[in-house]
Amino acid sequence: MTPHCATGSELDDAAVIAASIGEPERFAAIFDRHAPHIHRYLARRLGDDAADDALGETFLAAFRRRHRYDTSRRDARPWLYGIATNLVGQWHRSAFREHRLRMAMPAAPVDDGHADRVVAGVVAQATRRALAGALARLAPGDRDVLLLIAWEELSYEQVATALSIPVGTVRSRLHRARRQVRSALGDSDPTMAGEETVHDG
């Protein structure tokens, strides 16, 4: 693909990445387009503090691998989610253990003088912990599929691209993961709404 003289905002992701081979500064457009989405995903999986570092690692890895990007894929988001998901796995095997212990510490209740809000907060915290526990018990591959679909709203095809697995495997992992989450939460599945923010692991 030979990019023309259009600005980065006018080119699709594949063209920008192709152009960045000869002009590395062009890759900044990929960061500008997708960093907010990737950061949100990483924050949900690792927590805000760790997400900042992981975001930098994700885009550094993407920049280093840009020579191997398949330019037939115009949207780089699945590729970036795949890199981010691999980094999440690495963090789980190293620094995330310490992070998980910190997250397990109970938060100080807000003294707002309203008992009903305090009770609601306790219930919400219990729900988040229950979901976190259910997610932690999933096989890593099943969890990755579930969260990419439930939280990031990727299609089955995009998840297949991100994780380098067949679409049929995406479907079977999602079905298995949802079944296990529903079982763990008494037939409730908060991931169906894609709105729960839980640090998994």
Short mmCIF file of C-alpha atoms in Angstrom, two decimals:
data_model
loop_
_atom_site.label_atom_id
_atom_site.label_comp_id
_atom_site.label_asym_id
_atom_site.label_seq_id
_atom_site.Cartn_x
_atom_site.Cartn_y
_atom_site.Cartn_z
CA MET A 1 0.00 0.00 0.00
CA THR A 2 1.45 3.38 -0.99
CA PRO A 3 -0.03 6.18 1.13
CA HIS A 4 -0.72 9.49 -0.59
CA CYS A 5 -0.12 12.92 0.88
CA ALA A 6 -3.26 12.96 2.99
CA THR A 7 -2.96 13.73 6.66
CA GLY A 8 -3.01 10.95 9.23
CA SER A 9 -6.61 11.79 10.16
CA GLU A 10 -7.72 11.07 6.56
CA LEU A 11 -6.00 7.69 6.28
CA ASP A 12 -7.30 4.43 7.69
CA ASP A 13 -5.20 2.66 10.31
CA ALA A 14 -3.53 0.34 7.82
CA ALA A 15 -2.38 3.25 5.66
CA VAL A 16 -1.08 5.16 8.68
CA ILE A 17 0.89 2.15 9.89
CA ALA A 18 2.29 1.56 6.42
CA ALA A 19 3.33 5.22 6.22
CA SER A 20 4.96 5.00 9.65
CA ILE A 21 7.50 2.49 8.36
CA GLY A 22 9.28 5.30 6.57
CA GLU A 23 8.02 8.11 8.79
CA PRO A 24 7.87 6.79 12.38
CA GLU A 25 6.23 9.95 13.70
CA ARG A 26 3.08 9.02 11.72
CA PHE A 27 2.39 6.25 14.23
CA ALA A 28 1.30 8.90 16.75
CA ALA A 29 -2.03 9.01 14.88
CA ILE A 30 -2.69 5.40 15.90
CA PHE A 31 -2.11 6.32 19.54
CA ASP A 32 -4.37 9.36 19.28
CA ARG A 33 -7.19 7.31 17.74
CA HIS A 34 -7.14 4.28 19.99
CA ALA A 35 -5.36 5.04 23.27
CA PRO A 36 -8.56 6.03 25.16
CA HIS A 37 -10.24 2.70 24.34
CA ILE A 38 -7.18 0.61 25.13
CA HIS A 39 -6.59 2.50 28.38
CA ARG A 40 -10.19 1.92 29.48
CA TYR A 41 -9.82 -1.79 28.80
CA LEU A 42 -6.51 -1.99 30.69
CA ALA A 43 -7.91 0.03 33.62
CA ARG A 44 -10.81 -2.38 33.95
CA ARG A 45 -8.46 -5.34 34.01
CA LEU A 46 -5.49 -3.95 35.93
CA GLY A 47 -6.63 -0.82 37.75
CA ASP A 48 -5.96 2.81 36.85
CA ASP A 49 -2.38 3.01 38.12
CA ALA A 50 -1.17 -0.09 36.31
CA ALA A 51 -3.14 0.83 33.20
CA ASP A 52 -1.01 3.90 32.55
CA ASP A 53 2.18 1.84 32.39
CA ALA A 54 0.51 -0.98 30.46
CA LEU A 55 -0.83 1.50 27.89
CA GLY A 56 2.68 2.72 27.18
CA GLU A 57 3.94 -0.85 26.88
CA THR A 58 1.08 -1.74 24.53
CA PHE A 59 1.81 1.05 22.08
CA LEU A 60 5.57 0.60 22.34
CA ALA A 61 5.11 -3.06 21.42
CA ALA A 62 2.75 -2.08 18.59
CA PHE A 63 5.25 0.45 17.26
CA ARG A 64 8.03 -2.13 17.29
CA ARG A 65 5.81 -4.66 15.47
CA ARG A 66 4.35 -2.24 12.92
CA HIS A 67 6.53 -3.76 10.17
CA ARG A 68 4.56 -7.00 10.56
CA TYR A 69 1.09 -5.44 10.60
CA ASP A 70 -1.35 -6.99 8.11
CA THR A 71 -2.35 -3.95 6.07
CA SER A 72 -5.38 -5.78 4.70
CA ARG A 73 -6.94 -5.05 8.10
CA ARG A 74 -7.96 -1.40 7.93
CA ASP A 75 -8.91 -1.15 11.62
CA ALA A 76 -5.99 -1.64 14.05
CA ARG A 77 -8.16 -1.93 17.15
CA PRO A 78 -8.33 -5.75 17.29
CA TRP A 79 -4.54 -5.89 16.83
CA LEU A 80 -4.03 -3.43 19.70
CA TYR A 81 -6.49 -5.28 21.95
CA GLY A 82 -4.56 -8.47 21.25
CA ILE A 83 -1.28 -6.86 22.34
CA ALA A 84 -2.97 -5.38 25.42
CA THR A 85 -4.51 -8.73 26.36
CA ASN A 86 -1.13 -10.43 26.14
CA LEU A 87 0.32 -7.77 28.43
CA VAL A 88 -2.51 -8.33 30.91
CA GLY A 89 -1.49 -11.98 31.04
CA GLN A 90 2.11 -11.00 31.73
CA TRP A 91 1.05 -8.63 34.51
CA HIS A 92 -1.04 -11.39 36.06
CA ARG A 93 2.03 -13.61 36.19
CA SER A 94 4.18 -10.93 37.84
CA ALA A 95 3.26 -7.59 39.41
CA PHE A 96 -0.51 -8.10 39.36
CA ARG A 97 -0.40 -10.41 42.37
CA GLU A 98 0.67 -7.51 44.57
CA HIS A 99 -1.86 -5.22 42.92
CA ARG A 100 -4.64 -7.71 43.57
CA LEU A 101 -3.81 -7.77 47.28
CA ARG A 102 -4.01 -3.98 47.42
CA MET A 103 -7.35 -4.00 45.63
CA ALA A 104 -8.69 -6.52 48.14
CA MET A 105 -8.30 -3.98 50.95
CA PRO A 106 -11.73 -2.63 51.93
CA ALA A 107 -12.29 0.98 50.95
CA ALA A 108 -13.11 3.48 53.68
CA PRO A 109 -16.87 4.20 53.67
CA VAL A 110 -17.97 7.68 52.70
CA ASP A 111 -19.56 9.45 55.66
CA ASP A 112 -22.43 11.18 53.86
CA GLY A 113 -24.98 10.70 56.61
CA HIS A 114 -27.31 8.64 54.46
CA ALA A 115 -27.64 5.05 55.64
CA ASP A 116 -29.36 3.92 52.47
CA ARG A 117 -26.46 5.10 50.31
CA VAL A 118 -23.99 3.36 52.61
CA VAL A 119 -25.96 0.11 52.34
CA ALA A 120 -26.16 0.48 48.56
CA GLY A 121 -22.40 0.97 48.43
CA VAL A 122 -21.79 -2.15 50.48
CA VAL A 123 -24.09 -4.18 48.22
CA ALA A 124 -22.40 -2.80 45.10
CA GLN A 125 -18.97 -3.65 46.51
CA ALA A 126 -20.10 -7.17 47.34
CA THR A 127 -21.46 -7.56 43.80
CA ARG A 128 -18.20 -6.35 42.28
CA ARG A 129 -16.22 -8.75 44.45
CA ALA A 130 -18.50 -11.63 43.53
CA LEU A 131 -18.08 -10.84 39.84
CA ALA A 132 -14.32 -10.45 40.26
CA GLY A 133 -14.23 -13.86 41.92
CA ALA A 134 -16.30 -15.40 39.14
CA LEU A 135 -14.02 -13.90 36.50
CA ALA A 136 -10.91 -15.05 38.36
CA ARG A 137 -12.14 -18.65 38.23
CA LEU A 138 -12.50 -18.61 34.45
CA ALA A 139 -9.80 -20.05 32.25
CA PRO A 140 -7.65 -17.14 31.00
CA GLY A 141 -8.68 -17.62 27.38
CA ASP A 142 -12.38 -17.71 28.28
CA ARG A 143 -12.00 -14.58 30.41
CA ASP A 144 -10.22 -12.69 27.61
CA VAL A 145 -13.00 -13.47 25.14
CA LEU A 146 -15.76 -12.56 27.58
CA LEU A 147 -14.25 -9.20 28.53
CA LEU A 148 -13.37 -8.16 24.99
CA ILE A 149 -16.97 -8.77 23.96
CA ALA A 150 -18.76 -7.59 27.12
CA TRP A 151 -16.62 -4.55 27.92
CA GLU A 152 -15.07 -3.51 24.63
CA GLU A 153 -18.01 -4.55 22.43
CA LEU A 154 -15.81 -6.20 19.84
CA SER A 155 -17.45 -8.50 17.32
CA TYR A 156 -16.69 -12.22 17.29
CA GLU A 157 -14.55 -11.65 14.21
CA GLN A 158 -12.58 -8.84 15.87
CA VAL A 159 -11.95 -10.96 18.98
CA ALA A 160 -10.80 -13.81 16.75
CA THR A 161 -8.32 -11.42 15.13
CA ALA A 162 -7.18 -9.99 18.46
CA LEU A 163 -6.51 -13.37 20.03
CA SER A 164 -5.49 -15.24 16.85
CA ILE A 165 -8.15 -17.92 17.28
CA PRO A 166 -11.01 -19.15 15.05
CA VAL A 167 -14.43 -17.49 15.33
CA GLY A 168 -15.87 -20.83 16.40
CA THR A 169 -13.47 -20.89 19.35
CA VAL A 170 -14.59 -17.38 20.30
CA ARG A 171 -18.20 -18.55 20.37
CA SER A 172 -17.50 -21.64 22.44
CA ARG A 173 -15.31 -19.75 24.94
CA LEU A 174 -17.93 -17.03 25.32
CA HIS A 175 -20.70 -19.54 25.88
CA ARG A 176 -18.65 -21.42 28.47
CA ALA A 177 -17.59 -18.22 30.25
CA ARG A 178 -21.12 -16.82 30.46
CA ARG A 179 -22.45 -20.13 31.74
CA GLN A 180 -19.82 -20.22 34.49
CA VAL A 181 -20.39 -16.60 35.50
CA ARG A 182 -24.15 -17.11 35.69
CA SER A 183 -23.66 -20.22 37.78
CA ALA A 184 -21.30 -18.42 40.17
CA LEU A 185 -23.67 -15.44 40.56
CA GLY A 186 -26.93 -17.32 40.93
CA ASP A 187 -28.10 -17.04 37.31
CA SER A 188 -27.18 -13.34 37.15
CA ASP A 189 -24.71 -12.19 34.49
CA PRO A 190 -23.56 -8.56 34.88
CA THR A 191 -21.24 -8.95 31.89
CA MET A 192 -24.26 -9.04 29.60
CA ALA A 193 -24.61 -5.29 30.13
CA GLY A 194 -20.92 -4.62 29.61
CA GLU A 195 -20.97 -1.97 32.32
CA GLU A 196 -19.36 -3.55 35.37
CA THR A 197 -15.87 -2.31 36.17
CA VAL A 198 -13.99 -5.04 37.97
CA HIS A 199 -10.29 -5.76 38.30
CA ASP A 200 -10.13 -9.42 37.32
CA GLY A 201 -7.58 -12.02 38.26
#
